[in-house]
C-alpha positions as CSV (number, residue, x, y, z in Angstrom):
1,M,-6.8,-7.8,-6.9
2,G,-9.4,-5.4,-6.3
3,L,-9.7,-2.9,-3.7
4,N,-12.3,0.1,-2.8
5,T,-11.5,2.9,-1.0
6,T,-13.6,3.0,1.6
7,D,-14.0,-0.7,3.2
8,D,-9.8,-1.0,2.2
9,S,-8.2,1.7,3.9
10,K,-6.2,2.0,6.7
11,D,-9.1,2.6,8.9
12,G,-11.6,-0.1,7.4
13,I,-8.4,-2.4,7.9
14,A,-7.8,-2.0,11.1
15,K,-11.4,-2.5,12.2
16,Y,-11.3,-5.5,10.1
17,L,-8.5,-6.6,12.5
18,L,-10.0,-5.7,15.6
19,R,-12.4,-8.3,14.4
20,N,-10.3,-10.9,13.4
21,P,-7.0,-10.5,15.4
22,N,-6.0,-14.4,15.4
23,T,-6.8,-14.9,11.2
24,C,-5.0,-12.5,9.7
25,F,-0.8,-13.1,9.2
26,V,1.9,-11.2,7.1
27,A,5.2,-12.1,5.7
28,E,8.4,-10.5,6.8
29,N,11.9,-10.4,5.4
30,N,14.3,-8.3,6.7
31,G,11.6,-6.1,8.7
32,K,9.8,-5.5,5.3
33,L,6.4,-6.5,4.2
34,I,6.2,-8.4,1.8
35,G,3.1,-10.5,1.9
36,V,-0.1,-10.9,3.6
37,I,-3.4,-12.8,4.2
38,I,-6.9,-11.5,5.7
39,S,-8.9,-13.8,6.6
40,G,-11.6,-14.1,9.4
41,H,-15.2,-15.7,9.7
42,D,-18.7,-15.0,11.0
43,G,-18.8,-18.3,13.6
44,R,-19.9,-20.9,11.1
45,R,-18.2,-20.3,7.6
46,G,-14.6,-18.6,6.9
47,F,-13.5,-16.8,4.2
48,I,-10.4,-15.7,2.9
49,Y,-10.7,-11.6,1.8
50,H,-7.3,-10.8,0.4
51,T,-4.1,-12.1,0.0
52,T,-0.6,-11.0,-1.8
53,V,2.9,-11.7,-1.8
54,K,5.4,-9.1,-3.5
55,K,6.0,-10.1,-7.2
56,E,9.8,-10.6,-6.5
57,Y,9.0,-13.2,-3.2
58,R,6.5,-15.2,-5.4
59,R,6.8,-19.1,-6.3
60,Q,9.4,-19.5,-2.7
61,G,6.2,-21.3,-0.4
62,I,5.3,-17.9,1.5
63,G,1.6,-17.7,0.2
64,K,1.2,-21.6,0.8
65,R,2.4,-20.7,4.0
66,L,-0.3,-17.8,4.9
67,V,-3.0,-19.9,3.4
68,D,-2.1,-22.3,6.1
69,S,-1.2,-20.1,9.0
70,A,-4.6,-19.1,8.0
71,M,-6.1,-22.0,7.3
72,K,-5.2,-23.4,11.2
73,A,-6.5,-20.0,12.7
74,L,-9.5,-21.0,11.3
75,E,-9.9,-24.0,12.3
76,T,-8.4,-23.5,16.0
77,E,-11.6,-20.9,16.2
78,G,-13.9,-24.2,15.2
79,I,-14.1,-23.2,11.3
80,H,-14.4,-26.4,9.0
81,K,-14.9,-24.5,5.7
82,V,-13.7,-21.8,4.0
83,A,-14.8,-19.5,1.1
84,L,-12.9,-16.7,-1.3
85,V,-13.7,-14.8,-4.4
86,A,-11.2,-14.7,-7.0
87,F,-11.8,-12.4,-10.5
88,E,-11.5,-14.7,-13.1
89,K,-9.0,-12.4,-14.9
90,N,-6.4,-12.9,-12.1
91,V,-4.9,-16.4,-14.1
92,S,-2.0,-16.4,-11.6
93,G,-4.6,-16.0,-8.5
94,N,-6.8,-18.7,-9.4
95,A,-3.6,-21.0,-10.5
96,F,-2.5,-20.8,-6.9
97,W,-5.6,-21.3,-5.4
98,E,-6.3,-24.5,-7.4
99,K,-2.7,-25.6,-6.2
100,V,-3.5,-25.0,-2.5
101,G,-6.8,-26.8,-2.7
102,F,-10.0,-24.8,-3.3
103,T,-11.9,-25.8,-6.0
104,V,-14.3,-23.8,-8.4
105,R,-17.9,-23.6,-7.5
106,D,-20.0,-23.3,-10.5
107,D,-23.3,-24.0,-8.4
108,L,-23.3,-20.2,-7.0
109,V,-24.2,-17.1,-7.9
110,Y,-22.0,-14.4,-6.3
111,R,-24.1,-10.8,-5.7
112,N,-23.6,-7.7,-4.0
113,K,-24.6,-4.7,-3.2
114,N,-22.7,-1.2,-1.8
115,I,-24.7,0.4,0.7
116,H,-23.0,3.8,-0.2
117,H,-20.9,4.9,-3.1
118,L,-17.2,2.5,-3.0
119,K,-14.7,3.9,-5.0
120,R,-12.9,0.9,-6.7
121,V,-9.0,0.4,-7.4
122,D,-8.0,-2.7,-9.4
123,L,-5.2,-3.7,-9.1
124,I,-4.8,-6.4,-11.4
């Protein structure tokens, strides 16, 4: 997973949650955060921005339940198609996304442009 210190700061995530209060979920075990999915939409298409489950809790269906919760919430809000971007080198992440039904699109070119310099933190 890659994060940047501006958009993925505590304030950046708080702004996102205010805009998407019904489509982001956490998984807890005895009050400890063990998983999260941050998803939302623009009124037309849904997007999953970040998903993770702590390593020691993986392969227990937690990630799938988080995805199912987000997809159901997006559908409730009238969204019919959801996209995400995953790093090519994230082998386990890509295997997970394929397992839960997300397909690879090879007809698109992903582009972005920073408005401000963002300090990037690679976590994988």
